CSV table of C-alpha atoms in Angstrom, one decimal:
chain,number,residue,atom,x,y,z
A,1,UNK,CA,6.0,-67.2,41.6
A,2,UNK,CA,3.7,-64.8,39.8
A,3,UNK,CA,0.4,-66.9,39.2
A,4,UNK,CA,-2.5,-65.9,41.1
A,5,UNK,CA,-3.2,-67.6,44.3
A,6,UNK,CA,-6.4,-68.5,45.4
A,7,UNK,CA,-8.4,-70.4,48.3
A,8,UNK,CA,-10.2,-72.0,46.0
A,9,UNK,CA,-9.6,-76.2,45.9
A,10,UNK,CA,-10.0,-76.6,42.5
A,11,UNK,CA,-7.8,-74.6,39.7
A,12,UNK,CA,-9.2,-71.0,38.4
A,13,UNK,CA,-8.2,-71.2,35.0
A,14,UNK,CA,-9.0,-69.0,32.4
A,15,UNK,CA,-11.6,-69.4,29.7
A,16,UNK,CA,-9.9,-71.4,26.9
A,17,UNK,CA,-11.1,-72.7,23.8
A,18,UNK,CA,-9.1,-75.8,23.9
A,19,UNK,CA,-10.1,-77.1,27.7
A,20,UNK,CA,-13.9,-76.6,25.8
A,21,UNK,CA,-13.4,-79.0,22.9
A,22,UNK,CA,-10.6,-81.2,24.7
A,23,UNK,CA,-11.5,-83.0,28.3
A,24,UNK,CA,-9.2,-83.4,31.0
A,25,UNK,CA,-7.6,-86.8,31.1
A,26,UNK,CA,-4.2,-87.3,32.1
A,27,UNK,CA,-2.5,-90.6,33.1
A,28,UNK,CA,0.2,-91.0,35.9
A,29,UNK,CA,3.3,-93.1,34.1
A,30,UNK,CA,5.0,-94.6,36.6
A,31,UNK,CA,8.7,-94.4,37.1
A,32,UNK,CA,9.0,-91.4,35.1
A,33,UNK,CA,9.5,-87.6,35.8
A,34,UNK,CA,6.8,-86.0,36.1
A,35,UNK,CA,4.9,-88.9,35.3
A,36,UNK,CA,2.9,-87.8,31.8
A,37,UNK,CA,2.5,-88.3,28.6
A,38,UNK,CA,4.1,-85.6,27.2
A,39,UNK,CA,7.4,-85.7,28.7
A,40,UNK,CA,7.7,-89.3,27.6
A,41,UNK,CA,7.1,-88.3,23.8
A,42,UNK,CA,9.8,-86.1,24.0
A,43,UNK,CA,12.2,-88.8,26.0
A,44,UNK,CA,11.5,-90.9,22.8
A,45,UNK,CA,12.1,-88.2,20.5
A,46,UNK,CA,15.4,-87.4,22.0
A,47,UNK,CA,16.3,-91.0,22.3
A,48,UNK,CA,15.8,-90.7,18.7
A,49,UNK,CA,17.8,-88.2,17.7
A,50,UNK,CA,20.8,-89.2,20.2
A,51,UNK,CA,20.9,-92.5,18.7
A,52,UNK,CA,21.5,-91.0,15.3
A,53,UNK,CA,24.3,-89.0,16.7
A,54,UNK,CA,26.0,-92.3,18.2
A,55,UNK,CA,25.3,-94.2,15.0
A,56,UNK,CA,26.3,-91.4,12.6
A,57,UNK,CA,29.1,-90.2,14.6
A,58,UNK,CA,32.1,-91.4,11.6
A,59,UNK,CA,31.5,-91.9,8.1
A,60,UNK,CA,30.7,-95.6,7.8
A,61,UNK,CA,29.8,-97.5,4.3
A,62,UNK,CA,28.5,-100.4,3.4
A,63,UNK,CA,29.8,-103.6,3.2
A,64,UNK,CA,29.3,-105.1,0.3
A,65,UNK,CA,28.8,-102.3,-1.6
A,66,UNK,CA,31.2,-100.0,-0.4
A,67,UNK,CA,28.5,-97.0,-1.1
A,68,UNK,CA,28.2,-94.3,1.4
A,69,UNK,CA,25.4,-94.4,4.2
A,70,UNK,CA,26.5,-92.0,6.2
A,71,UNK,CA,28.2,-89.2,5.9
A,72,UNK,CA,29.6,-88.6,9.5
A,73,UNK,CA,27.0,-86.0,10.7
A,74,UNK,CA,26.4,-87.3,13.9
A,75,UNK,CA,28.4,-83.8,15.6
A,76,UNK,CA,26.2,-81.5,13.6
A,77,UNK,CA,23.2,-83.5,14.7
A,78,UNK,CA,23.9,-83.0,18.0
A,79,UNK,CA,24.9,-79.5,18.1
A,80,UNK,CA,21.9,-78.7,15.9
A,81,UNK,CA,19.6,-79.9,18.4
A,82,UNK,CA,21.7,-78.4,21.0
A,83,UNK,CA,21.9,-74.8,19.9
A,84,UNK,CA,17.5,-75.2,18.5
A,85,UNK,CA,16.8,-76.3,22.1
A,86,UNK,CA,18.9,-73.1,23.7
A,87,UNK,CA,16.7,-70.9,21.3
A,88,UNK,CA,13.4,-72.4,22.8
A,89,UNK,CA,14.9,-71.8,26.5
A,90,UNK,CA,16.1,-68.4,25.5
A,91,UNK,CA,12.6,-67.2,24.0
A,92,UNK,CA,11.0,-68.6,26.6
A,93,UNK,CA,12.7,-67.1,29.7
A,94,UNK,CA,11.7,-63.6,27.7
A,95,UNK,CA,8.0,-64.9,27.7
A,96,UNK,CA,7.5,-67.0,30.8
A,97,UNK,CA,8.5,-64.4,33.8
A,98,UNK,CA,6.6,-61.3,32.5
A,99,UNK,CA,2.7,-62.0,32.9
A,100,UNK,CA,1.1,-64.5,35.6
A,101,UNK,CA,-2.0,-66.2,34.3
A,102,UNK,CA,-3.7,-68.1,36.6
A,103,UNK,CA,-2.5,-71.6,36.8
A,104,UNK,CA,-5.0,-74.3,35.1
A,105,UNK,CA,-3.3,-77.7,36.3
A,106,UNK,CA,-4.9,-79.3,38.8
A,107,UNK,CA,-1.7,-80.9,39.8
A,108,UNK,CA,-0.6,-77.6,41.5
A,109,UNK,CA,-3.5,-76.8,43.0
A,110,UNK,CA,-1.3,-77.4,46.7
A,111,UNK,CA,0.5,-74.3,45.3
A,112,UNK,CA,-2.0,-72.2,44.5
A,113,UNK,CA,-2.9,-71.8,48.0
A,114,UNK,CA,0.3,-70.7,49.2
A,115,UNK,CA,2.2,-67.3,49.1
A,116,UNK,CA,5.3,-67.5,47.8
A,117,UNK,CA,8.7,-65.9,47.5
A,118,UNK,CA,11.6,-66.0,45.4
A,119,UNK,CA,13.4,-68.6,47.4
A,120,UNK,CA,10.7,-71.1,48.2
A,121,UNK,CA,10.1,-71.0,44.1
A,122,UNK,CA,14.0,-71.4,43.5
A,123,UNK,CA,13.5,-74.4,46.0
A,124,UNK,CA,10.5,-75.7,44.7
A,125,UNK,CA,11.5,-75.7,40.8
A,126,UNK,CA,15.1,-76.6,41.5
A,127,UNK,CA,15.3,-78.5,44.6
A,128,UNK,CA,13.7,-81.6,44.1
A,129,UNK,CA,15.7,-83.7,41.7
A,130,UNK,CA,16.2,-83.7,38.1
A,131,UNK,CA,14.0,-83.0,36.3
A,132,UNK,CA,12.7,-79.2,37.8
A,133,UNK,CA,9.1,-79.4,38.7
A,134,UNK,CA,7.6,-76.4,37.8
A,135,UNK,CA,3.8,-74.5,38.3
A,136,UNK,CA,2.4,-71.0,36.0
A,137,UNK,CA,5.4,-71.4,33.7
A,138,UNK,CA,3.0,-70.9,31.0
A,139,UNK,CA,3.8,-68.9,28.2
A,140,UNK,CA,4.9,-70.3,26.0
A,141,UNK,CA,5.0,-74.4,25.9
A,142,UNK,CA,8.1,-75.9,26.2
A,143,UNK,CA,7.1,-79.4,26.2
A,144,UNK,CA,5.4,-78.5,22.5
A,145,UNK,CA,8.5,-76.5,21.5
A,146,UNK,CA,10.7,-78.6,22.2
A,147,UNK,CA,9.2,-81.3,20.5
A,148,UNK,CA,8.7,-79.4,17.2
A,149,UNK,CA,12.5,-78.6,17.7
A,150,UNK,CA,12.9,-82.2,18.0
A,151,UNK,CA,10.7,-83.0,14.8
A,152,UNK,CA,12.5,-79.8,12.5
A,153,UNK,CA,16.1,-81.5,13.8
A,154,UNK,CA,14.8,-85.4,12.5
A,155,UNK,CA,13.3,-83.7,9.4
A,156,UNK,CA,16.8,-81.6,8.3
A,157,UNK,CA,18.8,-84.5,9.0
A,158,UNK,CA,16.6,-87.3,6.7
A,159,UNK,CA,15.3,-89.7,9.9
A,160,UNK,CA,12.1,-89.5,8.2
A,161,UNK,CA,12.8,-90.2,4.9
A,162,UNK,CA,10.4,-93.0,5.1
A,163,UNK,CA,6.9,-91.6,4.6
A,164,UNK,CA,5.3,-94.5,6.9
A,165,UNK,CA,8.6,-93.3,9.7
A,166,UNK,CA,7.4,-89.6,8.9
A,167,UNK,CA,3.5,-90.1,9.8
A,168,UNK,CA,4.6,-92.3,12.7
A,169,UNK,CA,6.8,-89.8,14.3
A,170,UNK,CA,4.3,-86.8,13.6
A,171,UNK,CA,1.8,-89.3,15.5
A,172,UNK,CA,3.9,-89.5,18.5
A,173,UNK,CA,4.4,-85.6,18.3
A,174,UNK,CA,0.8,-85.2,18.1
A,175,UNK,CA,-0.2,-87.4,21.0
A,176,UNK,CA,2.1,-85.5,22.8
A,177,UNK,CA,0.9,-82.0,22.1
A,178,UNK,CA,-2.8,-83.1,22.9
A,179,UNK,CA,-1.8,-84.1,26.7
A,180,UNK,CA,-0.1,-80.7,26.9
A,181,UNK,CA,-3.8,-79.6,26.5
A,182,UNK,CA,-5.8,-82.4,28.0
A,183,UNK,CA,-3.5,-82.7,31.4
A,184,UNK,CA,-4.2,-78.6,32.1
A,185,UNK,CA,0.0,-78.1,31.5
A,186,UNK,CA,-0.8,-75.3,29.0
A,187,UNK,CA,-3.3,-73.3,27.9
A,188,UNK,CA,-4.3,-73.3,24.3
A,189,UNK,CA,-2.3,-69.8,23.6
A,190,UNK,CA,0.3,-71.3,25.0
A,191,UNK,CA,0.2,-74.1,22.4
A,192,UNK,CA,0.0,-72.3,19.5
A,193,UNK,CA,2.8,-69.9,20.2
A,194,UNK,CA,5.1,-72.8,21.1
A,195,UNK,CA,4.0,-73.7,16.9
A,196,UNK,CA,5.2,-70.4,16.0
A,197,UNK,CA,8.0,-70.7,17.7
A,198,UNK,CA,8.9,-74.0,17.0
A,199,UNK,CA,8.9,-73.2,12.8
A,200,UNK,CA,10.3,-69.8,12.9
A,201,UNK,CA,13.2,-70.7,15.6
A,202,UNK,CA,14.7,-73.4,13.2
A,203,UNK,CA,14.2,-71.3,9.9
A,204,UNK,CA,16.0,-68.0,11.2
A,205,UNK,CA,18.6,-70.8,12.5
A,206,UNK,CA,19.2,-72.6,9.5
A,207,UNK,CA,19.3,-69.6,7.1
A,208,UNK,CA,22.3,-68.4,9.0
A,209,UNK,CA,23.6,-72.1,9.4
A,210,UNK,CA,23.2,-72.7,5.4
A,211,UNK,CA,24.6,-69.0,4.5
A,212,UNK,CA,21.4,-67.9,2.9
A,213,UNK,CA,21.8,-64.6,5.9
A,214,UNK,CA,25.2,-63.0,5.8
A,215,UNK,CA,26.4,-61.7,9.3
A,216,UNK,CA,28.0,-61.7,12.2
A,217,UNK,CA,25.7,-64.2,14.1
A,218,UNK,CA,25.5,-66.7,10.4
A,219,UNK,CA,29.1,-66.2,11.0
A,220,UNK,CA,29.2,-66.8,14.6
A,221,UNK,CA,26.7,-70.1,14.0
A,222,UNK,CA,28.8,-71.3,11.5
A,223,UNK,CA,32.5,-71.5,13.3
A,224,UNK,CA,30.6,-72.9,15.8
A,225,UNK,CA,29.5,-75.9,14.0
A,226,UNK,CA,31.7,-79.2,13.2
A,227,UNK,CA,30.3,-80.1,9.2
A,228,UNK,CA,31.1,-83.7,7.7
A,229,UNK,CA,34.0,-81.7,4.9
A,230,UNK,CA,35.4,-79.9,8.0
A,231,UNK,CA,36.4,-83.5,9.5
A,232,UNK,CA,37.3,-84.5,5.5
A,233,UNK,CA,39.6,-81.5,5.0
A,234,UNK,CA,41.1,-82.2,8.1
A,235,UNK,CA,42.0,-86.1,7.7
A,236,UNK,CA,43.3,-85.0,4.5
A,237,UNK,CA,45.3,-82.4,6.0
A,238,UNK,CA,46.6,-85.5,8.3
A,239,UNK,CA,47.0,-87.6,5.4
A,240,UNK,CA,49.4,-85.6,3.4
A,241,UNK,CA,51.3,-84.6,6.6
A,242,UNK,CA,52.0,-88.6,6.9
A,243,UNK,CA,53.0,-88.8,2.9
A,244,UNK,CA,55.3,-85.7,3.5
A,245,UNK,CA,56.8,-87.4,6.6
A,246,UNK,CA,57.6,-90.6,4.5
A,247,UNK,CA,59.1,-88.6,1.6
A,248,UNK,CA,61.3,-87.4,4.3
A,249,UNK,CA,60.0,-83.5,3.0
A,250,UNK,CA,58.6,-81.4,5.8
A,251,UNK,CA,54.6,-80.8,5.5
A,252,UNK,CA,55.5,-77.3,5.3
A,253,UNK,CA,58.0,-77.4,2.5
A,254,UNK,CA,54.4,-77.2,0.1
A,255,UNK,CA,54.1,-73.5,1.1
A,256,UNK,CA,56.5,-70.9,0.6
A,257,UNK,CA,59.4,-70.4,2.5
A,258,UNK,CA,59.4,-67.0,3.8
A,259,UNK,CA,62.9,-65.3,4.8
A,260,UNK,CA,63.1,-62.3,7.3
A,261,UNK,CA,66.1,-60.3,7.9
């Protein structure tokens, strides 16, 4: 809505280091939204992570071993990754409304040329499928702060353990942060604040989420979250109920009985 429109049929972007060292080049992906490369790195990266979540949803162990492999994380994975991604939307709806640049992507060049108001850009962000097309949302990346999300979320939770896994995943990262840049999405300011964004985000989360920052928001974050010993302490809570139950003693009866008159 706030971008500059021009006549002009090519886009009027602003002069940007990046767009100088980095040539435009971006492929159309068929059968996906919006069609580039970006937002496929980040469908794998949250393929990823979701498939950790299934697989580490319960505790399971090995089977000839008996030894622990997971730990039954799978809930905090996902709410991790969850609550990181909320951040990035959060900041960003602070960042994205206030200033127009002018809109380098060559894909919205249609737009450009059009006046707008706030209901034909409700209608053309929101009404056209899953996922919302957007033009000028600019500052700062999502596509690159989301994926950094994505990468802080695999690193906390060991996925890349593997150093060959680790460089491979930063690869994919990568690839997708230079077609942020070389398909016009973003200019380069936009890019590097995503970076800032996406290390300090996850750090001022996960000092309140590990109690390393006292407060009411470290203590909001963590009733919020589900741990692996929250589920333990409760089976064993449901454990010792059953014993109780067999003894033919109440689960109570291990507290004291209190008598008011």
């Amino acid at each position: 809505m706030h971008f500059e429109r021009s006549n002009r049929d090519v886009p009027d972007p602003l002069p940007d280091f990046g767009y100088e060292v980095i040539p435009y080049f971006c492929p159309h992906i068929p059968h996906v939204p919006h069609g580039n490369v970006q937002s496929v790195v980040l469908f794998i990266l949250y393929t990823i992570i979701l498939s950790g979540v299934v697989l580490r949803w319960t505790p399971r162990f090995h089977p000839k071993s008996g030894t622990l492999v997971s730990n039954g994380d799978g809930r905090l994975i996902l709410q991790h990754m969850c609550h990181l991604n909320c951040l990035v939307f959060l900041t960003r709806t602070t960042t994205v409304g206030l200033t127009g640049l002018p809109q380098p992507n060559p894909k919205c060049v249609e737009q450009q040329h059009l006046p707008v108001t706030f209901e034909n850009a409700l209608q053309f962000v929101m009404g056209r499928g899953f996922v919302p097309h957007a033009c000028g949302d600019l500052i700062y990346s999502g596509h690159v702060g989301c994926t950094l999300i994505c990468m802080a979320v695999l690193h906390r939770h060991g996925f890349m353990k593997n150093k060959i896994v680790a460089v491979g995943m930063w690869i994919v990262a990568a690839i997708g942060i230079y077609f942020t840049i070389s398909c016009r999405s973003h200019y380069s300011v936009d890019v590097v604040l995503a970076f800032y964004f996406g290390y300090f985000l996850p750090e001022w989360y996960y000092n309140r989420s590990d109690g390393r920052v006292m407060g009411r928001v470290s203590r909001w974050i963590r009733k919020m979250e589900v741990r692996p010993e929250d589920l333990q302490i409760d089976d064993d809570d449901d454990s010792s109920s059953e014993e109780g139950d067999i003894k033919g003693c109440p689960p109570e009866s291990k507290y004291p009985m209190s008598i008011s008159v």
